[in-house]
XYZ file of C-alpha atoms in Angstrom:
109
model
C -189.390 -5.932 -64.819
C -186.520 -3.457 -65.178
C -186.109 -2.565 -61.509
C -186.676 -6.185 -60.501
C -183.603 -7.254 -62.457
C -181.546 -5.140 -60.082
C -183.280 -6.246 -56.855
C -185.427 -3.139 -56.552
C -188.749 -4.736 -55.689
C -190.877 -1.893 -54.313
C -192.823 -1.393 -57.586
C -193.918 -5.031 -57.391
C -194.566 -5.052 -53.635
C -196.755 -1.974 -53.671
C -198.005 -2.062 -57.244
C -199.313 -5.653 -57.453
C -200.319 -5.203 -54.457
C -198.588 -7.834 -52.373
C -198.538 -5.658 -49.274
C -201.726 -6.124 -47.192
C -203.067 -8.786 -49.549
C -203.671 -12.042 -47.665
C -203.981 -14.096 -50.853
C -200.522 -13.044 -52.082
C -199.008 -13.056 -48.599
C -198.847 -16.856 -48.626
C -196.372 -17.174 -51.509
C -194.596 -13.997 -50.363
C -193.758 -15.750 -47.086
C -193.480 -19.323 -48.407
C -191.107 -18.689 -51.316
C -188.100 -17.270 -49.407
C -188.504 -19.820 -46.604
C -188.565 -22.683 -49.088
C -185.686 -21.386 -51.201
C -183.574 -20.689 -48.121
C -184.255 -24.106 -46.606
C -183.504 -25.897 -49.876
C -180.289 -23.905 -50.331
C -179.225 -24.859 -46.814
C -179.930 -28.538 -47.502
C -178.044 -28.488 -50.806
C -175.020 -27.010 -49.045
C -175.276 -29.592 -46.254
C -175.491 -32.430 -48.772
C -172.443 -31.139 -50.632
C -174.278 -30.364 -53.871
C -173.609 -26.623 -53.575
C -170.272 -25.398 -52.270
C -170.050 -23.448 -49.027
C -170.303 -19.711 -49.521
C -166.934 -18.010 -49.863
C -167.767 -14.768 -48.085
C -167.672 -12.715 -51.281
C -170.173 -9.885 -51.047
C -171.514 -8.335 -54.231
C -173.544 -5.121 -54.351
C -177.232 -5.720 -53.607
C -178.169 -4.389 -57.037
C -176.261 -7.147 -58.841
C -178.817 -9.069 -60.922
C -179.674 -12.601 -59.847
C -177.773 -15.381 -61.612
C -174.846 -13.022 -62.190
C -174.575 -12.567 -58.420
C -174.644 -16.352 -57.967
C -171.774 -16.714 -60.401
C -169.735 -14.005 -58.687
C -170.416 -15.219 -55.157
C -169.949 -18.936 -55.504
C -169.474 -20.156 -59.067
C -171.519 -21.857 -61.721
C -173.398 -24.246 -59.407
C -174.849 -21.376 -57.431
C -175.661 -19.560 -60.662
C -177.644 -22.572 -61.873
C -179.319 -22.914 -58.467
C -180.410 -19.249 -58.573
C -181.992 -19.848 -61.975
C -183.819 -22.909 -60.601
C -185.029 -20.898 -57.592
C -186.358 -18.138 -59.869
C -188.296 -20.655 -61.994
C -189.542 -22.440 -58.870
C -190.639 -19.145 -57.353
C -192.691 -18.433 -60.469
C -194.502 -21.742 -60.062
C -195.143 -21.078 -56.358
C -196.608 -17.646 -57.087
C -198.566 -18.565 -60.238
C -201.582 -20.341 -58.664
C -202.042 -17.555 -56.116
C -201.797 -14.833 -58.744
C -204.242 -16.749 -60.943
C -206.730 -17.010 -58.048
C -206.322 -13.300 -57.335
C -206.819 -12.468 -61.004
C -209.974 -14.589 -61.130
C -211.289 -12.853 -58.030
C -210.627 -9.403 -59.524
C -212.191 -10.490 -62.837
C -215.323 -11.692 -61.015
C -215.559 -8.376 -59.144
C -215.130 -6.477 -62.406
C -217.890 -8.496 -64.096
C -220.250 -7.931 -61.154
C -219.559 -4.194 -61.214
C -220.277 -4.064 -64.959
C -223.786 -5.513 -64.532
């Protein structure tokens, strides 16, 4: 969790493992596409303001970076995206956990 707060995601990518795991590849690809498309639509519809061009360091934690880049609306949107991402990943992680649990039970017999 610690490195993830500062956008250092390698421990999760290689430790979970997301890399080379077809079951977790689906949300890994789907989540950024969905969040990017929804962000684009919210900007087009005028709900989120256009980005100002402010660039914060890549290690700035999410939500704080949204506030610094574009104000409170973007900060709230980042929080919504994080919660939504959890719900996109959760069913896939649960299926993967069940698969690993089944393999562990079979190996114990």
